[in-house]
Short mmCIF file of C-alpha atoms in Angstrom, two decimals:
data_model
loop_
_atom_site.label_atom_id
_atom_site.label_comp_id
_atom_site.label_asym_id
_atom_site.label_seq_id
_atom_site.Cartn_x
_atom_site.Cartn_y
_atom_site.Cartn_z
CA MET I 1463 66.75 -134.58 18.77
CA GLU I 1464 68.92 -136.05 21.47
CA GLN I 1465 72.82 -136.33 21.08
CA LYS I 1466 72.99 -139.64 21.72
CA PRO I 1467 75.72 -140.85 24.76
CA SER I 1468 79.14 -141.05 23.59
CA LYS I 1469 80.17 -144.92 23.94
CA ARG I 1470 82.55 -144.14 27.28
CA LEU I 1471 79.43 -143.56 28.97
CA PHE I 1472 77.43 -146.75 28.14
CA SER I 1473 77.37 -147.04 31.87
CA LEU I 1474 75.82 -143.88 32.40
CA ASP I 1475 73.15 -144.69 29.58
CA VAL I 1476 72.51 -147.99 31.08
CA PHE I 1477 72.02 -146.60 34.06
CA ARG I 1478 69.50 -143.83 32.54
CA GLY I 1479 67.90 -146.87 30.78
CA MET I 1480 66.76 -148.65 33.83
CA THR I 1481 65.91 -145.86 35.78
CA MET I 1482 63.40 -144.92 32.71
CA PHE I 1483 62.35 -148.09 32.36
CA LEU I 1484 60.94 -148.76 36.09
CA LEU I 1485 59.09 -145.30 35.30
CA ILE I 1486 57.50 -146.25 32.09
CA ALA I 1487 56.79 -149.87 33.84
CA GLU I 1488 54.65 -147.47 36.27
CA ALA I 1489 53.21 -145.88 33.85
CA ALA I 1490 52.11 -148.82 32.25
CA GLY I 1491 50.35 -149.55 35.42
CA PHE I 1492 52.71 -152.27 36.55
CA HIS I 1493 53.24 -151.41 39.98
CA HIS I 1494 50.06 -150.95 41.16
CA SER I 1495 49.02 -153.94 39.45
CA PHE I 1496 51.30 -155.82 40.87
CA TYR I 1497 50.61 -154.58 44.34
CA GLU I 1498 47.06 -155.52 43.97
CA LEU I 1499 47.97 -159.22 43.14
CA VAL I 1500 50.37 -159.71 45.82
CA LYS I 1501 49.20 -157.23 48.58
CA ASP I 1502 47.15 -160.15 50.68
CA THR I 1503 50.31 -162.76 50.27
CA PRO I 1504 52.38 -162.00 53.34
CA ILE I 1505 56.03 -162.36 52.00
CA ILE I 1506 55.69 -161.35 48.27
CA SER I 1507 53.50 -158.64 49.52
CA SER I 1508 56.69 -157.22 50.89
CA ILE I 1509 58.40 -156.99 46.86
CA GLY I 1510 54.93 -155.17 45.84
CA ASN I 1511 55.35 -152.48 48.46
CA GLN I 1512 58.93 -151.64 47.84
CA LEU I 1513 57.35 -150.46 43.97
CA LEU I 1514 55.67 -147.91 46.11
CA HIS I 1515 56.65 -144.52 47.56
CA HIS I 1516 57.26 -144.68 51.31
CA PRO I 1517 53.81 -142.74 53.06
CA TRP I 1518 55.84 -140.51 55.43
CA HIS I 1519 59.34 -141.86 57.54
CA GLY I 1520 60.71 -144.34 56.38
CA PHE I 1521 62.66 -145.86 52.87
CA ARG I 1522 61.61 -147.98 49.94
CA PHE I 1523 63.33 -148.84 46.65
CA TRP I 1524 60.70 -146.84 44.77
CA ASP I 1525 62.24 -143.58 46.77
CA LEU I 1526 65.10 -143.93 44.45
CA ILE I 1527 64.06 -143.64 41.40
CA GLN I 1528 63.77 -139.66 41.49
CA PRO I 1529 67.22 -139.35 43.01
CA PHE I 1530 68.62 -141.57 40.17
CA PHE I 1531 67.19 -140.03 37.62
CA MET I 1532 68.38 -136.41 39.25
CA PHE I 1533 71.91 -137.78 39.78
CA ILE I 1534 71.90 -139.32 35.83
CA VAL I 1535 70.93 -135.86 34.78
CA GLY I 1536 74.11 -134.19 36.34
CA VAL I 1537 76.79 -136.92 35.90
CA ALA I 1538 75.82 -136.29 32.04
CA MET I 1539 76.20 -132.35 32.39
CA PRO I 1540 79.93 -131.58 31.84
CA PHE I 1541 80.07 -134.12 28.74
CA SER I 1542 77.09 -132.66 27.06
CA ILE I 1543 78.12 -129.03 27.86
CA GLY I 1544 81.84 -130.01 26.94
CA LYS I 1545 80.90 -130.52 23.45
CA ARG I 1546 78.48 -127.85 23.03
CA LEU I 1547 81.23 -126.06 24.15
CA LYS I 1548 83.49 -127.48 21.33
CA THR I 1549 80.88 -126.22 18.46
CA GLY I 1550 79.81 -122.85 20.55
CA ASN I 1551 80.64 -120.17 22.94
CA ARG I 1552 79.33 -119.92 26.88
CA LYS I 1553 76.82 -117.74 25.82
CA ALA I 1554 74.91 -119.74 23.43
CA VAL I 1555 75.24 -122.95 25.93
CA THR I 1556 73.76 -120.53 28.77
CA ARG I 1557 71.07 -120.17 26.61
CA HIS I 1558 70.45 -123.19 25.51
CA ILE I 1559 70.28 -124.47 29.52
CA LEU I 1560 67.35 -121.42 30.11
CA GLN I 1561 65.53 -122.50 26.88
CA ARG I 1562 65.62 -126.25 27.80
CA CYS I 1563 64.65 -125.78 31.62
CA PHE I 1564 61.76 -123.12 30.61
CA LEU I 1565 60.58 -126.03 28.69
CA LEU I 1566 60.52 -128.62 31.50
CA PHE I 1567 58.88 -126.20 33.73
CA ALA I 1568 56.50 -125.47 31.24
CA PHE I 1569 55.93 -129.57 30.39
CA GLY I 1570 56.17 -130.50 33.96
CA VAL I 1571 53.26 -127.99 34.73
CA LEU I 1572 50.89 -129.13 31.67
CA LEU I 1573 51.67 -132.73 32.82
CA HIS I 1574 49.37 -131.84 35.98
CA CYS I 1575 46.71 -130.28 33.80
CA VAL I 1576 46.69 -133.74 31.97
CA TYR I 1577 46.55 -135.26 35.31
CA SER I 1578 43.68 -133.32 36.43
CA HIS I 1579 41.78 -132.93 33.33
CA ALA I 1580 41.71 -129.10 33.97
CA LEU I 1581 43.91 -125.92 33.96
CA VAL I 1582 45.91 -126.58 37.38
CA TRP I 1583 48.85 -124.39 38.46
CA GLU I 1584 50.61 -127.41 40.14
CA LEU I 1585 54.25 -127.68 40.32
CA TRP I 1586 55.44 -130.64 42.35
CA ASN I 1587 56.15 -133.00 38.83
CA VAL I 1588 59.31 -134.12 39.02
CA LEU I 1589 60.32 -132.10 35.64
CA VAL I 1590 59.68 -128.45 37.53
CA GLN I 1591 62.19 -129.83 39.96
CA LEU I 1592 64.37 -130.45 37.36
CA ALA I 1593 64.13 -127.51 35.79
CA CYS I 1594 65.10 -125.38 38.83
CA ILE I 1595 67.83 -128.07 39.81
CA ILE I 1596 69.43 -127.94 36.29
CA VAL I 1597 69.78 -123.88 36.73
CA ILE I 1598 71.11 -124.31 40.19
CA ALA I 1599 74.05 -127.03 38.80
CA TYR I 1600 75.24 -125.61 35.92
CA ALA I 1601 75.50 -121.83 37.56
CA ILE I 1602 77.85 -123.79 39.93
CA MET I 1603 79.67 -126.18 37.78
CA ASN I 1604 82.61 -124.31 36.88
CA LEU I 1605 83.67 -124.19 40.27
CA SER I 1606 86.09 -126.88 41.84
CA ASN I 1607 84.66 -129.57 42.77
CA ARG I 1608 85.34 -129.09 46.41
CA ASN I 1609 83.65 -126.03 46.17
CA GLN I 1610 80.65 -127.49 44.79
CA LEU I 1611 80.13 -129.71 47.44
CA ILE I 1612 80.28 -127.32 49.79
CA ILE I 1613 77.37 -125.67 48.01
CA SER I 1614 75.45 -128.85 47.98
CA LEU I 1615 75.86 -129.23 51.78
CA ALA I 1616 75.07 -125.64 52.45
CA LEU I 1617 72.09 -126.32 50.77
CA LEU I 1618 71.18 -129.35 52.94
CA ALA I 1619 71.84 -127.12 55.68
CA LEU I 1620 69.68 -124.27 54.54
CA THR I 1621 66.71 -126.48 53.86
CA GLU I 1622 67.42 -127.86 57.56
CA LEU I 1623 67.34 -124.42 59.19
CA LEU I 1624 64.06 -123.31 56.66
CA TYR I 1625 62.05 -126.14 58.18
CA ARG I 1626 63.14 -126.01 61.72
CA PHE I 1627 62.98 -122.33 62.15
CA TYR I 1628 59.18 -122.47 61.28
CA ASP I 1629 58.32 -125.00 63.25
CA PRO I 1630 61.48 -125.89 66.01
CA VAL I 1631 58.97 -128.67 67.56
CA THR I 1632 57.84 -130.59 64.83
CA PRO I 1633 59.73 -129.43 61.73
CA PHE I 1634 58.52 -132.31 59.57
CA ASN I 1635 54.96 -132.87 59.61
CA ASN I 1636 52.96 -134.01 57.15
CA GLY I 1637 50.94 -131.06 55.85
CA ALA I 1638 51.84 -128.61 58.65
CA SER I 1639 55.70 -128.09 57.79
CA PHE I 1640 57.66 -125.33 56.06
CA GLY I 1641 57.65 -126.88 52.58
CA SER I 1642 53.30 -126.70 53.03
CA PHE I 1643 53.72 -123.34 54.10
CA MET I 1644 55.77 -122.24 50.67
CA ASP I 1645 53.12 -124.23 49.02
CA ARG I 1646 50.00 -122.09 49.94
CA ILE I 1647 52.30 -119.03 49.02
CA LEU I 1648 53.36 -120.42 45.52
CA MET I 1649 50.11 -122.14 44.80
CA GLY I 1650 47.22 -121.93 47.22
CA LYS I 1651 47.07 -125.23 48.38
CA ILE I 1652 49.15 -128.13 49.25
CA ASN I 1653 49.59 -131.45 48.07
CA GLY I 1654 47.16 -134.26 49.61
CA ASP I 1655 50.25 -136.89 49.35
CA GLY I 1656 52.71 -134.58 51.21
CA TRP I 1657 54.93 -133.74 48.01
CA VAL I 1658 56.50 -130.00 48.48
CA THR I 1659 57.93 -127.78 45.97
CA ILE I 1660 60.70 -126.52 47.59
CA ASN I 1661 62.28 -130.45 47.45
CA PHE I 1662 64.33 -128.65 44.49
CA ILE I 1663 66.54 -127.16 47.26
CA PRO I 1664 67.23 -130.25 49.07
CA THR I 1665 68.01 -132.58 45.67
CA ALA I 1666 69.95 -130.18 44.12
CA ALA I 1667 72.46 -131.77 46.02
CA HIS I 1668 71.57 -135.25 44.00
CA THR I 1669 72.32 -133.21 40.88
CA ILE I 1670 75.22 -131.23 41.94
CA TRP I 1671 77.37 -134.55 42.98
CA GLY I 1672 76.03 -136.45 39.54
CA VAL I 1673 78.59 -133.02 38.18
CA VAL I 1674 81.09 -134.13 39.97
CA CYS I 1675 80.90 -137.30 39.05
CA GLY I 1676 80.75 -136.74 35.51
CA ARG I 1677 84.03 -134.34 36.10
CA LEU I 1678 85.82 -137.46 37.87
CA LEU I 1679 84.90 -139.66 34.77
CA LEU I 1680 86.42 -137.38 32.55
CA ASN I 1681 89.69 -136.77 33.48
CA LYS I 1682 92.41 -139.49 32.80
CA SER I 1683 92.97 -140.86 35.98
CA GLU I 1684 92.84 -144.84 36.43
CA SER I 1685 89.70 -146.41 36.56
CA SER I 1686 90.34 -147.91 39.95
CA GLN I 1687 90.71 -144.76 41.51
CA LYS I 1688 87.82 -143.55 40.05
CA LEU I 1689 85.74 -146.29 41.51
CA LYS I 1690 87.60 -145.96 44.88
CA ALA I 1691 86.19 -142.16 44.95
CA PHE I 1692 83.11 -143.43 43.88
CA VAL I 1693 82.77 -146.14 46.46
CA LEU I 1694 84.39 -143.89 49.57
CA TRP I 1695 82.24 -141.23 48.92
CA GLY I 1696 78.55 -142.92 48.25
CA SER I 1697 79.29 -144.72 51.35
CA ILE I 1698 80.06 -141.64 53.74
CA ALA I 1699 76.84 -140.41 52.31
CA VAL I 1700 74.84 -143.66 53.10
CA VAL I 1701 75.99 -144.29 56.38
CA LEU I 1702 75.53 -140.37 57.69
CA GLY I 1703 71.88 -140.40 56.00
CA ILE I 1704 71.05 -143.45 57.81
CA MET I 1705 72.66 -141.92 61.00
CA LEU I 1706 70.92 -138.75 61.21
CA ASP I 1707 68.00 -141.12 61.50
CA VAL I 1708 68.73 -143.41 63.63
CA LEU I 1709 69.45 -140.81 65.93
CA ASN I 1710 66.34 -139.10 65.48
CA ILE I 1711 68.01 -135.83 64.04
CA THR I 1712 66.52 -135.89 61.38
CA PRO I 1713 64.21 -138.40 59.81
CA VAL I 1714 64.47 -139.99 56.47
CA ILE I 1715 61.16 -138.50 54.45
CA LYS I 1716 61.44 -139.09 50.61
CA ARG I 1717 58.50 -136.65 50.42
CA LEU I 1718 60.22 -133.58 51.78
CA ALA I 1719 63.66 -134.50 50.56
CA THR I 1720 64.80 -133.94 54.28
CA SER I 1721 68.80 -134.02 54.35
CA SER I 1722 69.16 -137.63 55.81
CA PHE I 1723 66.95 -138.90 53.22
CA THR I 1724 69.06 -137.01 50.13
CA LEU I 1725 72.38 -138.28 51.93
CA LEU I 1726 70.86 -141.62 51.79
CA SER I 1727 69.64 -142.00 48.23
CA GLY I 1728 72.15 -139.60 46.87
CA GLY I 1729 75.13 -141.85 48.15
CA ILE I 1730 73.00 -144.74 46.78
CA ALA I 1731 73.15 -143.23 43.21
CA VAL I 1732 77.06 -142.86 43.64
CA LEU I 1733 77.19 -146.41 44.30
CA VAL I 1734 75.07 -147.49 41.71
CA LEU I 1735 77.04 -145.47 39.16
CA ALA I 1736 80.47 -147.11 40.76
CA LEU I 1737 78.78 -150.66 40.43
CA PHE I 1738 77.38 -150.03 36.57
CA TYR I 1739 81.10 -148.26 35.43
CA TRP I 1740 83.03 -151.12 37.01
CA LEU I 1741 80.92 -153.55 35.44
CA ILE I 1742 80.47 -152.17 31.80
CA ASP I 1743 83.24 -149.32 31.20
CA ALA I 1744 86.19 -150.99 33.61
CA LYS I 1745 85.82 -154.62 33.00
CA GLU I 1746 83.50 -154.06 30.19
CA ASN I 1747 81.38 -157.15 30.60
CA ALA I 1748 77.55 -156.90 30.17
CA LYS I 1749 77.28 -154.97 27.38
CA LYS I 1750 75.71 -157.42 24.57
CA TRP I 1751 72.29 -157.58 26.53
CA MET I 1752 72.34 -153.89 28.41
CA TRP I 1753 71.02 -152.38 25.27
CA ILE I 1754 68.27 -153.38 26.26
CA PHE I 1755 67.79 -150.88 28.95
CA SER I 1756 70.01 -148.64 27.22
CA VAL I 1757 67.82 -147.97 24.45
CA VAL I 1758 65.06 -146.65 26.89
CA GLY I 1759 67.54 -144.13 28.16
CA THR I 1760 68.47 -142.18 24.74
CA ASN I 1761 65.03 -140.81 24.59
CA SER I 1762 64.53 -140.31 28.33
CA ILE I 1763 62.17 -137.16 28.46
CA PHE I 1764 60.22 -138.09 25.05
CA ILE I 1765 59.76 -141.76 26.71
CA TYR I 1766 58.57 -139.64 30.24
CA LEU I 1767 56.60 -137.45 28.48
CA PHE I 1768 54.68 -139.85 26.01
CA THR I 1769 54.02 -142.79 28.84
CA GLU I 1770 52.44 -140.25 31.16
CA THR I 1771 49.85 -138.64 28.97
CA VAL I 1772 49.33 -140.88 25.61
CA GLY I 1773 50.39 -143.69 27.53
CA ILE I 1774 48.20 -143.55 30.45
CA GLN I 1775 45.19 -142.39 28.85
CA TRP I 1776 45.52 -144.56 25.58
CA PHE I 1777 47.53 -147.49 25.95
CA ARG I 1778 46.67 -149.12 28.96
CA GLY I 1779 42.75 -149.51 27.92
CA PHE I 1780 44.20 -150.40 24.38
CA GLY I 1781 45.87 -153.21 25.82
CA LYS I 1782 43.11 -154.48 27.86
CA ILE I 1783 41.26 -154.90 24.70
CA PHE I 1784 43.32 -157.77 23.68
CA THR I 1785 44.80 -159.18 27.35
CA HIS I 1786 41.18 -158.98 28.69
CA GLY I 1787 39.18 -160.47 25.73
CA ILE I 1788 41.70 -163.15 25.29
CA LEU I 1789 42.60 -164.26 29.04
CA ASP I 1790 39.13 -163.61 30.97
CA PRO I 1791 37.33 -166.49 28.83
CA LEU I 1792 40.38 -168.61 30.12
CA GLY I 1793 38.76 -167.69 33.58
CA ILE I 1794 42.11 -165.95 34.87
CA ARG I 1795 41.72 -163.67 37.51
CA GLU I 1796 41.06 -160.48 37.11
CA ASN I 1797 44.27 -159.02 38.95
CA SER I 1798 46.58 -161.27 37.28
CA ILE I 1799 44.94 -160.27 33.71
CA MET I 1800 46.07 -156.63 34.68
CA VAL I 1801 49.75 -157.58 35.66
CA ILE I 1802 49.97 -159.09 31.99
CA ASN I 1803 48.22 -156.23 30.57
CA SER I 1804 50.63 -154.11 31.98
CA LEU I 1805 53.61 -155.84 30.83
CA PHE I 1806 52.17 -156.10 27.20
CA VAL I 1807 51.67 -152.09 27.47
CA LEU I 1808 55.21 -151.91 29.03
CA LEU I 1809 56.51 -153.85 25.80
CA ILE I 1810 55.07 -151.39 23.51
CA PHE I 1811 56.45 -148.32 25.81
CA TRP I 1812 60.01 -150.43 25.10
CA TYR I 1813 59.75 -151.26 21.34
CA LEU I 1814 58.81 -147.38 20.79
CA THR I 1815 62.46 -146.57 22.45
CA TYR I 1816 64.08 -149.42 20.38
CA PHE I 1817 62.34 -148.16 17.16
CA LEU I 1818 63.74 -145.01 17.74
CA ASP I 1819 67.12 -145.76 18.57
CA LYS I 1820 67.00 -147.95 15.68
CA LYS I 1821 66.23 -145.30 13.46
CA LYS I 1822 68.70 -142.99 15.25
CA ILE I 1823 65.86 -140.51 16.35
CA TYR I 1824 66.98 -138.56 19.43
CA PHE I 1825 64.36 -136.17 20.57
CA LYS I 1826 65.85 -133.21 22.63
CA VAL I 1827 64.41 -130.80 24.86
#
C-alpha cells in the first residue's frame, strides 16, 4: 500500500491528482471523442487540438502531462525517502527504489503487450521512462541543489551532442535521428509516431528539478521565499526553452524531448507547482473542493495501470451499453454519445479512486 502524502504536501497531491485526472480522462476516451465532435468547428476545434500531442515541431497543452508527472515524482522523493530513512537505513531504501524501478519497467513493457495484444519488446511507455529516471534522480539526490542542477543541464547538453554528432545537418528528423537509431539497436524497430526510448536522458531533468523543489519545500524558509525561487527559476527555464526554438537553435519537439522542450515544459511545471503551493498551502484556499482531484493522486500508479488495461478494454464498451442504449433512440448524434460515454466512464474511474481513498487503501509499487 502507498503512503498517503502529508498534509503539508496537499498542493502536490492536488497537482498530481489533476494530472492523473487528465490521464484517466484520455483512457476513458474523452480526448479523442471530444476532438471528433468539435474538429469541424473552427474555434472550438483549436481546444480539441490541445488535448492531443503535437505531431512534431510545436507545443500543445497535452504535451505537458508527462513532464508534469515526472516532475511531481521528483518533488515527492525528498518527502517519501525522508520518511523511509526514519524507519530504515540507506541500504534498505536503495533496495526499495531498485525494486520499485524494476516493477515500473516491467509494467511499462507489459502495457505495450496489452496494447498490441501480443508479446512485444517495446520501451516507449511512460513507466519505462520513469523507472530509468528515478534511478538517475535517486543516485544524485544527496548532492547539493547546485550540483544536481548542473547535472540536469549536463544531461540536456549530452542529448544535444548525441543528436548533433549523429546528424550534424538535420539532427531532429522524425524516424532518422539518433533516438531512432538507438531504438533500432534496443528493439529492432522505431516508433511510427516518433517517440524514442532515450527520452529518459533529457527528461530526467524534470525529476531532478522536482527533487530540488521538494527539498526547498522541506526547508524552514518563508513561503514567500520559496515562491520567489519557484517563479524566478521556472520563468527562466520557460524563456530559455522558447528562445532556443525561436532562434532556430533547437526546435521544441515533445516526441524527442529536445532540450528546448524540456526547459519549456519543466519551467511550466515549476510555475504550476508555485501556483498550487500559493493557493493551497500558503494561502490555504480551495481545499474544500480540491479533494475531488486529490483522491485521484493518492493511487496514481494503480489507477494508471487499471485504466490503461481493464479500463480501455472493458469499461468503454460497458459504458456504451447504457449511453448508446438510452441516447441513440432519442436521436442524439454518435459523436455526442461518445463524449457522454467517455464522461460516464471517467466518473466510474474517479469513483474508484474516491472509494479507495475513503477506505484508506493505497496501493504501492
